[in-house]
mmCIF file of C-alpha atoms and ligand atoms in Angstrom:
data_model
loop_
_atom_site.group_PDB
_atom_site.id
_atom_site.type_symbol
_atom_site.label_atom_id
_atom_site.label_comp_id
_atom_site.label_asym_id
_atom_site.label_seq_id
_atom_site.Cartn_x
_atom_site.Cartn_y
_atom_site.Cartn_z
ATOM 1 C CA MET A 1 -142.941 1.036 64.782
ATOM 2 C CA ASN A 2 -139.312 0.906 63.663
ATOM 3 C CA LEU A 3 -137.678 3.172 66.214
ATOM 4 C CA ALA A 4 -134.484 3.290 64.224
ATOM 5 C CA SER A 5 -136.362 4.919 61.347
ATOM 6 C CA LYS A 6 -137.345 7.838 63.524
ATOM 7 C CA ASN A 7 -134.947 10.524 64.691
ATOM 8 C CA LEU A 8 -135.883 9.908 68.349
ATOM 9 C CA ILE A 9 -134.424 12.223 70.924
ATOM 10 C CA SER A 10 -134.243 10.720 74.412
ATOM 11 C CA LEU A 11 -135.045 12.786 77.508
ATOM 12 C CA PHE A 12 -131.372 12.875 78.503
ATOM 13 C CA GLU A 13 -130.070 13.847 75.079
ATOM 14 C CA PHE A 14 -132.646 16.655 75.199
ATOM 15 C CA ILE A 15 -131.726 17.792 78.730
ATOM 16 C CA HIS A 16 -128.041 17.680 77.813
ATOM 17 C CA GLU A 17 -128.598 19.818 74.741
ATOM 18 C CA LYS A 18 -131.080 22.235 76.317
ATOM 19 C CA GLU A 19 -129.199 22.726 79.581
ATOM 20 C CA LYS A 20 -125.877 23.486 77.887
ATOM 21 C CA GLY A 21 -126.728 27.176 77.990
ATOM 22 C CA PHE A 22 -128.529 26.879 81.343
ATOM 23 C CA PRO A 23 -127.068 29.147 84.031
ATOM 24 C CA TYR A 24 -125.366 27.279 86.840
ATOM 25 C CA ALA A 25 -125.433 24.135 84.643
ATOM 26 C CA ASN A 26 -123.124 21.606 86.231
ATOM 27 C CA GLY A 27 -125.216 18.535 85.621
ATOM 28 C CA GLU A 28 -127.019 18.595 88.969
ATOM 29 C CA LEU A 29 -130.351 19.536 87.425
ATOM 30 C CA SER A 30 -129.898 16.812 84.801
ATOM 31 C CA GLN A 31 -129.113 14.359 87.613
ATOM 32 C CA LEU A 32 -132.234 15.469 89.457
ATOM 33 C CA LEU A 33 -134.430 14.987 86.372
ATOM 34 C CA ARG A 34 -132.737 11.589 85.893
ATOM 35 C CA GLY A 35 -133.826 10.677 89.430
ATOM 36 C CA ILE A 36 -137.406 11.698 88.667
ATOM 37 C CA SER A 37 -137.328 9.791 85.379
ATOM 38 C CA LEU A 38 -136.149 6.580 87.080
ATOM 39 C CA ALA A 39 -138.703 6.876 89.886
ATOM 40 C CA THR A 40 -141.595 7.415 87.495
ATOM 41 C CA LYS A 41 -140.574 4.435 85.316
ATOM 42 C CA ILE A 42 -140.701 2.259 88.458
ATOM 43 C CA ILE A 43 -144.050 3.758 89.494
ATOM 44 C CA ASN A 44 -145.327 3.266 85.961
ATOM 45 C CA ARG A 45 -144.478 -0.441 86.057
ATOM 46 C CA GLU A 46 -146.484 -0.862 89.290
ATOM 47 C CA VAL A 47 -149.416 1.241 88.000
ATOM 48 C CA ARG A 48 -149.644 -0.865 84.836
ATOM 49 C CA VAL A 49 -150.103 -4.109 86.789
ATOM 50 C CA ALA A 50 -151.831 -2.694 89.869
ATOM 51 C CA GLY A 51 -154.821 -4.952 89.284
ATOM 52 C CA LEU A 52 -152.632 -8.055 89.400
ATOM 53 C CA SER A 53 -150.430 -7.217 92.374
ATOM 54 C CA ASN A 54 -151.644 -6.695 95.882
ATOM 55 C CA ILE A 55 -151.183 -2.916 95.540
ATOM 56 C CA LEU A 56 -154.712 -1.746 94.961
ATOM 57 C CA GLY A 57 -156.921 -0.528 97.733
ATOM 58 C CA SER A 58 -156.079 1.349 100.905
ATOM 59 C CA THR A 59 -153.363 1.107 103.484
ATOM 60 C CA GLY A 60 -155.985 1.647 106.143
ATOM 61 C CA TYR A 61 -154.474 4.886 107.357
ATOM 62 C CA TYR A 62 -154.840 8.593 106.546
ATOM 63 C CA ASN A 63 -152.134 11.088 105.594
ATOM 64 C CA VAL A 64 -151.475 14.562 106.940
ATOM 65 C CA GLN A 65 -154.199 15.811 104.613
ATOM 66 C CA GLY A 66 -156.728 13.555 106.327
ATOM 67 C CA GLU A 67 -157.007 11.709 103.008
ATOM 68 C CA GLU A 68 -157.080 7.913 102.836
ATOM 69 C CA VAL A 69 -153.643 6.625 101.717
ATOM 70 C CA LYS A 70 -153.846 4.087 98.921
ATOM 71 C CA LYS A 71 -151.171 1.383 98.768
ATOM 72 C CA LEU A 72 -149.976 2.813 95.456
ATOM 73 C CA ASP A 73 -149.711 6.311 97.016
ATOM 74 C CA GLU A 74 -147.368 4.967 99.665
ATOM 75 C CA TYR A 75 -145.375 2.915 97.133
ATOM 76 C CA ALA A 76 -144.969 5.918 94.808
ATOM 77 C CA ASN A 77 -143.848 8.111 97.690
ATOM 78 C CA GLU A 78 -141.218 5.617 98.849
ATOM 79 C CA VAL A 79 -139.921 5.236 95.273
ATOM 80 C CA MET A 80 -139.647 9.012 94.766
ATOM 81 C CA ILE A 81 -137.818 9.529 98.054
ATOM 82 C CA LYS A 82 -135.388 6.622 97.456
ATOM 83 C CA SER A 83 -134.647 7.635 93.847
ATOM 84 C CA LEU A 84 -134.067 11.298 94.755
ATOM 85 C CA ASN A 85 -131.821 10.301 97.653
ATOM 86 C CA LEU A 86 -129.811 8.055 95.348
ATOM 87 C CA SER A 87 -129.478 10.911 92.842
ATOM 88 C CA GLN A 88 -127.757 12.976 95.560
ATOM 89 C CA SER A 89 -129.208 16.000 93.731
ATOM 90 C CA VAL A 90 -131.603 17.471 96.309
ATOM 91 C CA ALA A 91 -130.906 19.002 99.688
ATOM 92 C CA LEU A 92 -134.542 18.859 100.823
ATOM 93 C CA MET A 93 -137.844 17.274 99.742
ATOM 94 C CA GLY A 94 -141.455 18.140 100.487
ATOM 95 C CA SER A 95 -144.030 15.464 99.685
ATOM 96 C CA GLU A 96 -147.818 15.499 99.920
ATOM 97 C CA GLU A 97 -147.514 12.233 101.849
ATOM 98 C CA ASN A 98 -145.134 13.590 104.513
ATOM 99 C CA GLU A 99 -146.079 16.120 107.148
ATOM 100 C CA GLU A 100 -142.543 17.471 107.488
ATOM 101 C CA VAL A 101 -139.807 18.149 104.923
ATOM 102 C CA ILE A 102 -137.245 15.410 104.343
ATOM 103 C CA LEU A 103 -133.498 16.233 104.458
ATOM 104 C CA SER A 104 -131.372 14.548 101.761
ATOM 105 C CA ASN A 105 -127.944 15.680 100.540
ATOM 106 C CA ALA A 106 -127.023 18.898 102.402
ATOM 107 C CA GLU A 107 -124.410 19.666 99.713
ATOM 108 C CA ALA A 108 -126.949 19.672 96.883
ATOM 109 C CA LYS A 109 -128.307 23.008 95.636
ATOM 110 C CA TYR A 110 -131.906 22.109 94.771
ATOM 111 C CA VAL A 111 -135.060 21.438 96.752
ATOM 112 C CA ILE A 112 -138.038 19.544 95.347
ATOM 113 C CA LEU A 113 -141.768 19.491 96.199
ATOM 114 C CA PHE A 114 -143.821 16.651 94.819
ATOM 115 C CA ASP A 115 -147.133 14.859 94.835
ATOM 116 C CA PRO A 116 -145.981 11.285 94.273
ATOM 117 C CA LEU A 117 -149.289 10.036 92.930
ATOM 118 C CA ASP A 118 -152.037 12.597 92.365
ATOM 119 C CA GLY A 119 -155.581 11.452 91.714
ATOM 120 C CA SER A 120 -155.222 8.332 93.833
ATOM 121 C CA SER A 121 -159.017 8.032 94.318
ATOM 122 C CA ASN A 122 -158.973 6.992 90.635
ATOM 123 C CA ILE A 123 -156.351 4.259 90.980
ATOM 124 C CA ASP A 124 -158.797 1.456 91.725
ATOM 125 C CA VAL A 125 -160.995 2.343 88.748
ATOM 126 C CA ASN A 126 -158.132 2.591 86.231
ATOM 127 C CA ILE A 127 -158.431 6.289 85.503
ATOM 128 C CA ASN A 128 -155.342 8.392 84.671
ATOM 129 C CA ILE A 129 -153.184 9.422 87.627
ATOM 130 C CA GLY A 130 -149.939 11.345 87.830
ATOM 131 C CA THR A 131 -146.763 12.454 89.613
ATOM 132 C CA ILE A 132 -146.248 16.232 89.914
ATOM 133 C CA PHE A 133 -142.991 17.995 90.818
ATOM 134 C CA SER A 134 -141.655 21.520 91.477
ATOM 135 C CA ILE A 135 -137.952 22.373 91.799
ATOM 136 C CA PHE A 136 -136.272 25.404 93.404
ATOM 137 C CA ARG A 137 -132.685 26.392 94.035
ATOM 138 C CA LYS A 138 -132.105 26.403 97.801
ATOM 139 C CA VAL A 139 -131.699 29.844 99.377
ATOM 140 C CA ASN A 140 -130.138 28.866 102.716
ATOM 141 C CA GLU A 141 -126.826 27.033 102.989
ATOM 142 C CA ASN A 142 -128.330 25.026 105.854
ATOM 143 C CA CYS A 143 -131.589 24.585 103.998
ATOM 144 C CA ASN A 144 -134.868 24.257 105.891
ATOM 145 C CA LEU A 145 -138.615 24.623 105.350
ATOM 146 C CA GLU A 146 -138.125 28.254 104.206
ATOM 147 C CA ASP A 147 -136.371 26.939 101.064
ATOM 148 C CA CYS A 148 -139.643 25.220 100.129
ATOM 149 C CA LEU A 149 -141.784 28.295 100.773
ATOM 150 C CA GLN A 150 -140.496 30.340 97.846
ATOM 151 C CA LEU A 151 -142.654 32.224 95.337
ATOM 152 C CA GLY A 152 -143.718 30.016 92.411
ATOM 153 C CA LEU A 153 -141.912 32.522 90.175
ATOM 154 C CA LYS A 154 -138.645 31.173 91.577
ATOM 155 C CA GLN A 155 -139.163 27.660 90.261
ATOM 156 C CA VAL A 156 -136.161 26.339 88.361
ATOM 157 C CA ALA A 157 -138.133 23.473 86.800
ATOM 158 C CA ALA A 158 -141.539 21.836 87.101
ATOM 159 C CA GLY A 159 -143.458 19.026 85.467
ATOM 160 C CA TYR A 160 -145.581 15.968 85.754
ATOM 161 C CA VAL A 161 -145.767 12.378 84.610
ATOM 162 C CA ILE A 162 -149.213 11.206 83.486
ATOM 163 C CA TYR A 163 -149.853 7.465 83.696
ATOM 164 C CA GLY A 164 -152.522 7.371 80.986
ATOM 165 C CA SER A 165 -153.111 5.486 77.759
ATOM 166 C CA SER A 166 -149.410 6.125 77.384
ATOM 167 C CA THR A 167 -146.984 7.379 80.044
ATOM 168 C CA MET A 168 -145.740 10.894 79.395
ATOM 169 C CA LEU A 169 -143.336 13.208 81.161
ATOM 170 C CA VAL A 170 -144.064 16.923 80.544
ATOM 171 C CA TYR A 171 -141.668 19.506 81.993
ATOM 172 C CA THR A 172 -140.273 23.019 81.728
ATOM 173 C CA THR A 173 -137.098 24.727 82.928
ATOM 174 C CA GLY A 174 -138.459 28.118 81.917
ATOM 175 C CA ALA A 175 -137.639 27.808 78.207
ATOM 176 C CA GLY A 176 -140.928 26.364 76.951
ATOM 177 C CA VAL A 177 -142.746 23.080 77.620
ATOM 178 C CA ASN A 178 -141.800 19.709 76.144
ATOM 179 C CA GLY A 179 -143.456 16.305 76.346
ATOM 180 C CA PHE A 180 -141.749 12.902 76.315
ATOM 181 C CA THR A 181 -143.480 9.567 75.838
ATOM 182 C CA LEU A 182 -142.167 6.428 77.563
ATOM 183 C CA GLU A 183 -141.276 3.596 75.197
ATOM 184 C CA PRO A 184 -141.855 0.784 77.707
ATOM 185 C CA SER A 185 -139.999 -1.923 75.759
ATOM 186 C CA ILE A 186 -136.839 0.221 75.886
ATOM 187 C CA GLY A 187 -137.592 1.915 79.214
ATOM 188 C CA GLU A 188 -136.720 5.350 77.856
ATOM 189 C CA TYR A 189 -138.650 8.626 77.483
ATOM 190 C CA PHE A 190 -138.485 10.050 73.917
ATOM 191 C CA LEU A 191 -139.457 13.557 72.762
ATOM 192 C CA SER A 192 -142.994 13.320 71.329
ATOM 193 C CA HIS A 193 -144.487 16.797 71.989
ATOM 194 C CA PRO A 194 -141.842 19.470 71.354
ATOM 195 C CA ASP A 195 -142.530 23.079 72.379
ATOM 196 C CA ILE A 196 -146.138 22.608 73.561
ATOM 197 C CA LYS A 197 -148.334 25.701 73.147
ATOM 198 C CA MET A 198 -151.752 26.004 74.796
ATOM 199 C CA PRO A 199 -154.477 27.226 72.384
ATOM 200 C CA GLU A 200 -155.397 30.817 73.298
ATOM 201 C CA LYS A 201 -159.116 30.013 73.298
ATOM 202 C CA SER A 202 -161.137 26.824 73.566
ATOM 203 C CA ASN A 203 -164.702 26.159 74.684
ATOM 204 C CA THR A 204 -164.049 23.310 77.101
ATOM 205 C CA PHE A 205 -164.545 23.788 80.823
ATOM 206 C CA SER A 206 -163.546 21.478 83.625
ATOM 207 C CA ILE A 207 -164.981 21.824 87.144
ATOM 208 C CA ASN A 208 -166.749 19.599 89.687
ATOM 209 C CA GLU A 209 -170.202 21.175 89.603
ATOM 210 C CA GLY A 210 -171.292 18.843 92.367
ATOM 211 C CA ASN A 211 -169.858 21.517 94.631
ATOM 212 C CA SER A 212 -171.721 24.374 92.908
ATOM 213 C CA TRP A 213 -174.075 24.868 95.898
ATOM 214 C CA GLY A 214 -171.048 26.388 97.642
ATOM 215 C CA PHE A 215 -169.644 28.486 94.744
ATOM 216 C CA GLU A 216 -169.567 32.284 94.858
ATOM 217 C CA GLU A 217 -172.360 33.985 92.885
ATOM 218 C CA ASN A 218 -170.067 35.404 90.180
ATOM 219 C CA LEU A 219 -168.710 31.954 89.405
ATOM 220 C CA LYS A 220 -172.269 30.642 89.156
ATOM 221 C CA LYS A 221 -173.054 33.454 86.685
ATOM 222 C CA TYR A 222 -170.017 32.473 84.576
ATOM 223 C CA LEU A 223 -171.174 28.854 84.541
ATOM 224 C CA GLU A 224 -174.641 29.966 83.402
ATOM 225 C CA TYR A 225 -173.130 32.186 80.693
ATOM 226 C CA ILE A 226 -170.987 29.463 79.078
ATOM 227 C CA LYS A 227 -174.045 27.142 78.877
ATOM 228 C CA ILE A 228 -176.185 29.591 76.842
ATOM 229 C CA ASP A 229 -176.817 28.329 73.268
ATOM 230 C CA ASP A 230 -175.063 30.899 71.070
ATOM 231 C CA LYS A 231 -173.167 29.509 68.109
ATOM 232 C CA ALA A 232 -171.493 32.875 67.388
ATOM 233 C CA THR A 233 -169.548 32.615 70.633
ATOM 234 C CA LYS A 234 -169.193 28.805 70.443
ATOM 235 C CA ARG A 235 -171.496 28.318 73.408
ATOM 236 C CA PRO A 236 -172.532 26.111 75.105
ATOM 237 C CA TYR A 237 -169.054 24.994 76.198
ATOM 238 C CA LYS A 238 -168.189 21.322 76.440
ATOM 239 C CA ALA A 239 -167.859 19.838 79.959
ATOM 240 C CA ARG A 240 -164.903 17.572 80.622
ATOM 241 C CA TYR A 241 -163.950 16.473 84.170
ATOM 242 C CA VAL A 242 -161.781 13.451 85.020
ATOM 243 C CA GLY A 243 -161.292 14.240 88.710
ATOM 244 C CA SER A 244 -157.549 13.781 88.342
ATOM 245 C CA LEU A 245 -155.634 17.085 88.169
ATOM 246 C CA VAL A 246 -152.890 15.780 85.910
ATOM 247 C CA ALA A 247 -155.388 14.354 83.415
ATOM 248 C CA ASP A 248 -157.599 17.457 83.402
ATOM 249 C CA PHE A 249 -154.599 19.768 83.052
ATOM 250 C CA HIS A 250 -152.860 17.664 80.399
ATOM 251 C CA ARG A 251 -155.987 17.895 78.213
ATOM 252 C CA THR A 252 -156.178 21.661 78.885
ATOM 253 C CA LEU A 253 -152.488 22.103 78.036
ATOM 254 C CA LEU A 254 -152.830 20.329 74.685
ATOM 255 C CA LYS A 255 -156.395 21.303 73.666
ATOM 256 C CA GLY A 256 -156.999 24.525 75.575
ATOM 257 C CA GLY A 257 -159.989 25.398 77.738
ATOM 258 C CA ILE A 258 -160.226 26.099 81.446
ATOM 259 C CA PHE A 259 -159.795 23.961 84.558
ATOM 260 C CA ILE A 260 -161.241 25.312 87.799
ATOM 261 C CA TYR A 261 -160.971 24.104 91.354
ATOM 262 C CA PRO A 262 -162.434 27.119 93.183
ATOM 263 C CA ALA A 263 -162.864 28.119 96.780
ATOM 264 C CA SER A 264 -166.323 27.133 98.027
ATOM 265 C CA LYS A 265 -168.338 26.939 101.241
ATOM 266 C CA LYS A 266 -167.124 23.322 101.437
ATOM 267 C CA GLU A 267 -163.452 24.193 100.793
ATOM 268 C CA PRO A 268 -162.902 27.905 101.648
ATOM 269 C CA ASN A 269 -159.289 27.813 100.346
ATOM 270 C CA GLY A 270 -159.964 25.364 97.524
ATOM 271 C CA LYS A 271 -158.706 21.766 97.615
ATOM 272 C CA LEU A 272 -155.507 21.765 95.615
ATOM 273 C CA ARG A 273 -152.080 22.358 97.192
ATOM 274 C CA LEU A 274 -150.095 25.455 96.275
ATOM 275 C CA LEU A 275 -146.581 24.039 96.487
ATOM 276 C CA TYR A 276 -146.776 20.715 94.675
ATOM 277 C CA GLU A 277 -149.905 21.042 92.544
ATOM 278 C CA ALA A 278 -150.858 24.645 91.662
ATOM 279 C CA ASN A 279 -147.316 26.086 91.361
ATOM 280 C CA PRO A 280 -145.909 23.480 88.968
ATOM 281 C CA ILE A 281 -149.136 23.445 86.938
ATOM 282 C CA ALA A 282 -149.090 27.278 86.789
ATOM 283 C CA PHE A 283 -145.435 27.362 85.691
ATOM 284 C CA LEU A 284 -146.192 24.911 82.862
ATOM 285 C CA ALA A 285 -149.360 26.778 81.835
ATOM 286 C CA GLU A 286 -147.608 30.121 81.607
ATOM 287 C CA GLN A 287 -144.666 28.635 79.760
ATOM 288 C CA ALA A 288 -147.131 27.239 77.199
ATOM 289 C CA GLY A 289 -148.863 30.634 76.775
ATOM 290 C CA GLY A 290 -151.722 30.098 79.237
ATOM 291 C CA LEU A 291 -152.584 31.740 82.578
ATOM 292 C CA ALA A 292 -153.109 30.532 86.150
ATOM 293 C CA THR A 293 -154.688 32.459 89.040
ATOM 294 C CA ASP A 294 -156.432 31.785 92.319
ATOM 295 C CA GLY A 295 -159.380 33.854 91.129
ATOM 296 C CA ASN A 296 -157.706 37.044 92.255
ATOM 297 C CA LYS A 297 -153.954 36.854 91.675
ATOM 298 C CA ARG A 298 -151.351 35.013 89.664
ATOM 299 C CA ILE A 299 -150.573 31.647 91.295
ATOM 300 C CA LEU A 300 -146.813 32.189 90.774
ATOM 301 C CA GLU A 301 -146.942 35.405 92.820
ATOM 302 C CA LYS A 302 -148.564 33.830 95.920
ATOM 303 C CA GLN A 303 -146.258 33.769 98.938
ATOM 304 C CA PRO A 304 -146.549 30.293 100.535
ATOM 305 C CA LYS A 305 -146.867 30.253 104.304
ATOM 306 C CA GLU A 306 -146.914 26.502 104.946
ATOM 307 C CA LEU A 307 -145.922 23.281 103.242
ATOM 308 C CA HIS A 308 -149.418 21.880 102.609
ATOM 309 C CA GLU A 309 -151.430 25.035 102.141
ATOM 310 C CA ARG A 310 -154.324 24.946 99.720
ATOM 311 C CA THR A 311 -155.301 27.422 96.996
ATOM 312 C CA PRO A 312 -158.150 27.908 94.549
ATOM 313 C CA LEU A 313 -156.916 27.268 90.992
ATOM 314 C CA TYR A 314 -158.137 28.700 87.683
ATOM 315 C CA VAL A 315 -155.816 27.574 84.885
ATOM 316 C CA GLY A 316 -156.077 27.430 81.127
ATOM 317 C CA SER A 317 -156.219 29.321 77.865
ATOM 318 C CA LYS A 318 -155.363 33.012 78.114
ATOM 319 C CA GLN A 319 -158.697 34.231 76.721
ATOM 320 C CA GLU A 320 -160.699 31.803 78.932
ATOM 321 C CA ILE A 321 -158.984 32.994 82.093
ATOM 322 C CA GLU A 322 -159.481 36.633 81.050
ATOM 323 C CA LEU A 323 -163.186 35.924 80.434
ATOM 324 C CA ILE A 324 -163.829 34.274 83.822
ATOM 325 C CA HIS A 325 -161.988 37.122 85.563
ATOM 326 C CA LYS A 326 -164.470 39.561 84.022
ATOM 327 C CA PHE A 327 -167.195 37.633 85.838
ATOM 328 C CA LEU A 328 -165.247 37.180 89.087
ATOM 329 C CA ASN A 329 -164.449 40.912 89.122
ATOM 330 C CA GLU A 330 -168.008 41.700 87.979
ATOM 331 C CA THR A 331 -166.940 43.630 84.897
ATOM 332 C CA ILE A 332 -169.163 41.693 82.470
ATOM 333 C CA VAL A 333 -172.898 41.807 81.836
ATOM 334 C CA LEU A 334 -174.675 38.568 80.858
ATOM 335 C CA GLN A 335 -175.458 38.538 77.129
HETATM 336 P P1 P6P B 1 -162.952 16.306 93.535
HETATM 337 C C1 P6P B 1 -157.531 14.081 93.256
HETATM 338 O O1 P6P B 1 -157.966 13.586 94.515
HETATM 339 C C2 P6P B 1 -157.383 15.590 93.392
HETATM 340 O O2 P6P B 1 -156.468 15.916 94.391
HETATM 341 C C3 P6P B 1 -156.965 16.204 92.070
HETATM 342 O O3 P6P B 1 -156.182 15.344 91.322
HETATM 343 C C4 P6P B 1 -158.303 16.475 91.380
HETATM 344 O O4 P6P B 1 -158.240 17.561 90.482
HETATM 345 C C5 P6P B 1 -159.235 16.801 92.585
HETATM 346 O O5 P6P B 1 -158.657 16.163 93.727
HETATM 347 C C6 P6P B 1 -160.612 16.263 92.357
HETATM 348 O O6 P6P B 1 -161.382 16.641 93.486
HETATM 349 O O7 P6P B 1 -163.441 17.071 94.751
HETATM 350 O O8 P6P B 1 -163.569 16.857 92.256
HETATM 351 O O9 P6P B 1 -163.060 14.834 93.651
#
């Protein structure tokens, strides 16, 4: 492809243009996004050759979540922390891989929560993985954990990088969702998916039904309903489940449908983390015209109580979320 023949807009030209009218714009947010961009390019390089370098497999120890830490998890976490420290643009960081928050530049006005490499159980089998981030303005001059425990509604920016068949950065600052594809030979992200809108309805559902023994009855009724053969209502739905949040959400964002990681007998509060998985995903979903709840309330209105707390997550097309809530709130009769 002759890049010169296309009017390519780089991530930084885009940020510069978009943030001109952004309140409090003094380049710090741009600097922060630049730090994320650099870190994810470095992570991308390692992901792409993971099979050749000694970075596959496990470190042999377990993180605060009790989950096995893969070598690439640890590498991605170190790269994110170093790049954000170098950017001097965050006062505080919260990472899935670190039990406590990490102080950075006390003068900076933003705090960031991130999952450095989500889906790591898929790394060794070459399935899409991703980096997820959520950014807030700090509320305390001497910022502390409380600055990370803000309502999702207060997010200044959020996004993810998906290391898939191509590497894409998708983010929002509250003025819509835009996607940028990495041109690896140049090492730059270019605008490839401007103003992403999630289809209002789509008959694709994404859930790990291996856990269905522990699902609540109303969810089981919904799952029965969408499998009934009824062409008029485009049933049965199609099942798609990668087992990597970023991959399952990216498909839902672009094609519509519903992704569900519910509470169950096995995981009473769900599995996904509120601060650095559900909140950024919910911000993106709503900015693209979709919805995101925990089965009862809007994800963005949940008051976090601790850094690594979990939440059930129902996210996707507006009409699909509204439909499942009719079942969860028992206001629908099986047809
Ligand atoms: P399960 C990956 O480990 C992850 O945290 C998310 O990326 C993904 O959506 C979920 O867990 C998959 O969990 O229980 O279906 O393997």
